Amino acid sequence: MDWIKRVGDAFWHPFSGGAQQAKADRQPLGFDIAILSFDRPNYLAKTLKSLRPQMSTKDRVTLFQDGNFDPHTNTAVASWKNIQACVDIFRQIFPWGEIVETRENLGIAFNYERAETHVFEKMEQKPASSLRTTSCSRPASPV
């Protein structure tokens, strides 16, 4: 359960007056972070900017970028510009991070499955954290 303490320490550290510590010198969180993204670069930027100060360059962070093309309907379901903006934002904020992207739109369920398979089977992690960009504040949907 030591990883839980490291996560707590990492999340509170920037607010405890010790934020001047070099980011590269921070102790790694000790688990992979998988970030799932679709076509909301503004929400992704907010999520990544919030997460970045709490991480070390030794932490493994992976963006699972869903695509914009629906092969079943042979149509674009999102703007390719927004998809590419998500990838560019991730590269800017986490230049050492890994990007797993696809041109086809997998949908949220298959993107989660892809992330879990990658983290738990390929990377052999035990604890993990999954962040969705839609977890940021957004205007309420009309009823």
mmCIF file of C-alpha atoms in Angstrom:
data_model
loop_
_atom_site.group_PDB
_atom_site.id
_atom_site.type_symbol
_atom_site.label_atom_id
_atom_site.label_comp_id
_atom_site.label_asym_id
_atom_site.label_seq_id
_atom_site.Cartn_x
_atom_site.Cartn_y
_atom_site.Cartn_z
ATOM 1 C CA MET A 1 0.000 0.000 0.000
ATOM 2 C CA ASP A 2 3.049 2.232 -0.178
ATOM 3 C CA TRP A 3 1.891 3.419 -3.607
ATOM 4 C CA ILE A 4 -1.201 4.999 -2.014
ATOM 5 C CA LYS A 5 1.017 7.140 0.228
ATOM 6 C CA ARG A 6 3.158 8.166 -2.778
ATOM 7 C CA VAL A 7 0.045 9.248 -4.674
ATOM 8 C CA GLY A 8 -1.218 11.251 -1.706
ATOM 9 C CA ASP A 9 2.164 12.879 -1.205
ATOM 10 C CA ALA A 10 2.422 13.723 -4.908
ATOM 11 C CA PHE A 11 -1.038 15.259 -5.063
ATOM 12 C CA TRP A 12 -0.588 17.413 -1.952
ATOM 13 C CA HIS A 13 3.059 18.337 -2.497
ATOM 14 C CA PRO A 14 2.404 21.288 -4.860
ATOM 15 C CA PHE A 15 0.105 22.845 -2.248
ATOM 16 C CA SER A 16 2.424 22.386 0.740
ATOM 17 C CA GLY A 17 4.957 25.067 -0.163
ATOM 18 C CA GLY A 18 7.486 22.644 -1.656
ATOM 19 C CA ALA A 19 6.483 23.144 -5.269
ATOM 20 C CA GLN A 20 9.936 24.547 -6.078
ATOM 21 C CA GLN A 21 11.424 21.029 -6.089
ATOM 22 C CA ALA A 22 12.697 20.127 -9.550
ATOM 23 C CA LYS A 23 10.083 18.048 -11.349
ATOM 24 C CA ALA A 24 12.668 15.587 -12.613
ATOM 25 C CA ASP A 25 13.795 15.008 -9.008
ATOM 26 C CA ARG A 26 10.369 14.057 -7.702
ATOM 27 C CA GLN A 27 9.869 10.519 -6.604
ATOM 28 C CA PRO A 28 7.875 8.643 -9.265
ATOM 29 C CA LEU A 29 4.289 7.840 -8.331
ATOM 30 C CA GLY A 30 5.037 4.164 -8.831
ATOM 31 C CA PHE A 31 2.295 3.268 -11.278
ATOM 32 C CA ASP A 32 1.280 3.997 -14.848
ATOM 33 C CA ILE A 33 -1.250 6.645 -15.685
ATOM 34 C CA ALA A 34 -3.535 6.019 -18.647
ATOM 35 C CA ILE A 35 -5.350 9.005 -20.088
ATOM 36 C CA LEU A 36 -8.212 8.354 -22.503
ATOM 37 C CA SER A 37 -9.013 11.047 -25.020
ATOM 38 C CA PHE A 38 -11.331 11.618 -27.953
ATOM 39 C CA ASP A 39 -11.986 15.066 -29.406
ATOM 40 C CA ARG A 40 -11.887 17.608 -26.582
ATOM 41 C CA PRO A 41 -8.467 19.249 -26.631
ATOM 42 C CA ASN A 42 -9.515 21.976 -24.168
ATOM 43 C CA TYR A 43 -10.576 19.441 -21.525
ATOM 44 C CA LEU A 44 -7.491 17.338 -22.179
ATOM 45 C CA ALA A 45 -5.259 20.392 -21.720
ATOM 46 C CA LYS A 46 -6.915 21.171 -18.360
ATOM 47 C CA THR A 47 -6.484 17.575 -17.218
ATOM 48 C CA LEU A 48 -2.838 17.355 -18.288
ATOM 49 C CA LYS A 49 -1.894 20.770 -16.875
ATOM 50 C CA SER A 50 -3.375 19.743 -13.545
ATOM 51 C CA LEU A 51 -1.573 16.414 -13.543
ATOM 52 C CA ARG A 52 1.852 17.544 -14.803
ATOM 53 C CA PRO A 53 3.172 19.366 -11.697
ATOM 54 C CA GLN A 54 2.450 16.282 -9.613
ATOM 55 C CA MET A 55 4.541 13.925 -11.723
ATOM 56 C CA SER A 56 8.164 13.051 -12.245
ATOM 57 C CA THR A 57 9.697 12.608 -15.670
ATOM 58 C CA LYS A 58 10.297 9.031 -14.511
ATOM 59 C CA ASP A 59 6.539 8.351 -14.325
ATOM 60 C CA ARG A 60 5.003 6.448 -17.209
ATOM 61 C CA VAL A 61 2.012 8.232 -18.688
ATOM 62 C CA THR A 62 0.191 7.039 -21.784
ATOM 63 C CA LEU A 63 -2.413 8.795 -23.908
ATOM 64 C CA PHE A 64 -4.963 6.494 -25.526
ATOM 65 C CA GLN A 65 -6.251 8.686 -28.322
ATOM 66 C CA ASP A 66 -9.421 7.491 -30.013
ATOM 67 C CA GLY A 67 -9.811 8.201 -33.722
ATOM 68 C CA ASN A 68 -12.413 10.095 -35.672
ATOM 69 C CA PHE A 69 -13.367 7.614 -38.423
ATOM 70 C CA ASP A 70 -16.307 5.236 -37.970
ATOM 71 C CA PRO A 71 -15.688 2.235 -40.233
ATOM 72 C CA HIS A 72 -19.281 1.033 -39.825
ATOM 73 C CA THR A 73 -20.798 4.180 -41.306
ATOM 74 C CA ASN A 74 -17.746 5.204 -43.340
ATOM 75 C CA THR A 75 -17.951 8.715 -41.871
ATOM 76 C CA ALA A 76 -15.981 11.019 -39.645
ATOM 77 C CA VAL A 77 -17.544 11.262 -36.186
ATOM 78 C CA ALA A 78 -15.274 14.053 -34.996
ATOM 79 C CA SER A 79 -12.953 16.703 -36.319
ATOM 80 C CA TRP A 80 -9.520 15.344 -37.256
ATOM 81 C CA LYS A 81 -8.174 18.775 -36.258
ATOM 82 C CA ASN A 82 -9.418 18.239 -32.682
ATOM 83 C CA ILE A 83 -7.991 14.707 -32.572
ATOM 84 C CA GLN A 84 -4.591 15.985 -33.721
ATOM 85 C CA ALA A 85 -4.781 18.880 -31.252
ATOM 86 C CA CYS A 86 -5.198 16.346 -28.417
ATOM 87 C CA VAL A 87 -2.065 14.498 -29.530
ATOM 88 C CA ASP A 88 -0.105 17.747 -29.889
ATOM 89 C CA ILE A 89 -1.160 18.969 -26.425
ATOM 90 C CA PHE A 90 -0.095 15.681 -24.850
ATOM 91 C CA ARG A 91 3.292 15.797 -26.609
ATOM 92 C CA GLN A 92 3.810 19.357 -25.414
ATOM 93 C CA ILE A 93 2.987 18.661 -21.751
ATOM 94 C CA PHE A 94 4.372 15.104 -21.501
ATOM 95 C CA PRO A 95 7.170 14.914 -24.092
ATOM 96 C CA TRP A 96 8.397 11.625 -22.578
ATOM 97 C CA GLY A 97 4.907 10.084 -22.557
ATOM 98 C CA GLU A 98 3.676 7.328 -24.827
ATOM 99 C CA ILE A 99 0.841 7.823 -27.312
ATOM 100 C CA VAL A 100 -1.339 4.948 -28.457
ATOM 101 C CA GLU A 101 -3.636 6.242 -31.167
ATOM 102 C CA THR A 102 -5.904 4.882 -33.820
ATOM 103 C CA ARG A 103 -7.546 6.418 -36.878
ATOM 104 C CA GLU A 104 -10.729 4.425 -36.283
ATOM 105 C CA ASN A 105 -13.182 5.483 -33.606
ATOM 106 C CA LEU A 106 -13.230 2.666 -31.068
ATOM 107 C CA GLY A 107 -15.714 4.274 -28.717
ATOM 108 C CA ILE A 108 -15.223 4.674 -24.979
ATOM 109 C CA ALA A 109 -15.682 1.001 -24.036
ATOM 110 C CA PHE A 110 -13.092 -0.337 -26.472
ATOM 111 C CA ASN A 111 -10.714 2.527 -25.702
ATOM 112 C CA TYR A 112 -10.925 1.608 -21.996
ATOM 113 C CA GLU A 113 -10.320 -2.026 -22.851
ATOM 114 C CA ARG A 114 -7.299 -1.051 -24.953
ATOM 115 C CA ALA A 115 -5.902 1.054 -22.091
ATOM 116 C CA GLU A 116 -6.460 -1.660 -19.479
ATOM 117 C CA THR A 117 -4.888 -4.321 -21.688
ATOM 118 C CA HIS A 118 -1.878 -2.095 -22.301
ATOM 119 C CA VAL A 119 -1.371 -1.135 -18.658
ATOM 120 C CA PHE A 120 -2.130 -4.455 -16.965
ATOM 121 C CA GLU A 121 -0.828 -6.928 -19.549
ATOM 122 C CA LYS A 122 1.854 -5.150 -21.573
ATOM 123 C CA MET A 123 3.234 -2.957 -18.798
ATOM 124 C CA GLU A 124 2.432 -5.534 -16.061
ATOM 125 C CA GLN A 125 1.165 -2.930 -13.613
ATOM 126 C CA LYS A 126 -0.829 -3.810 -10.536
ATOM 127 C CA PRO A 127 -2.253 -0.418 -9.437
ATOM 128 C CA ALA A 128 -3.270 2.084 -12.116
ATOM 129 C CA SER A 129 -5.241 5.268 -12.580
ATOM 130 C CA SER A 130 -7.480 6.088 -15.531
ATOM 131 C CA LEU A 131 -8.490 9.654 -16.325
ATOM 132 C CA ARG A 132 -11.177 10.730 -18.773
ATOM 133 C CA THR A 133 -10.959 14.242 -20.135
ATOM 134 C CA THR A 134 -14.712 14.642 -19.611
ATOM 135 C CA SER A 135 -14.140 14.516 -15.859
ATOM 136 C CA CYS A 136 -13.248 18.226 -16.052
ATOM 137 C CA SER A 137 -15.941 20.805 -15.469
ATOM 138 C CA ARG A 138 -18.180 21.400 -18.429
ATOM 139 C CA PRO A 139 -21.491 23.107 -19.071
ATOM 140 C CA ALA A 140 -24.575 21.092 -18.279
ATOM 141 C CA SER A 141 -26.216 19.356 -21.232
ATOM 142 C CA PRO A 142 -29.623 20.665 -22.247
ATOM 143 C CA VAL A 143 -32.429 18.393 -21.114
#
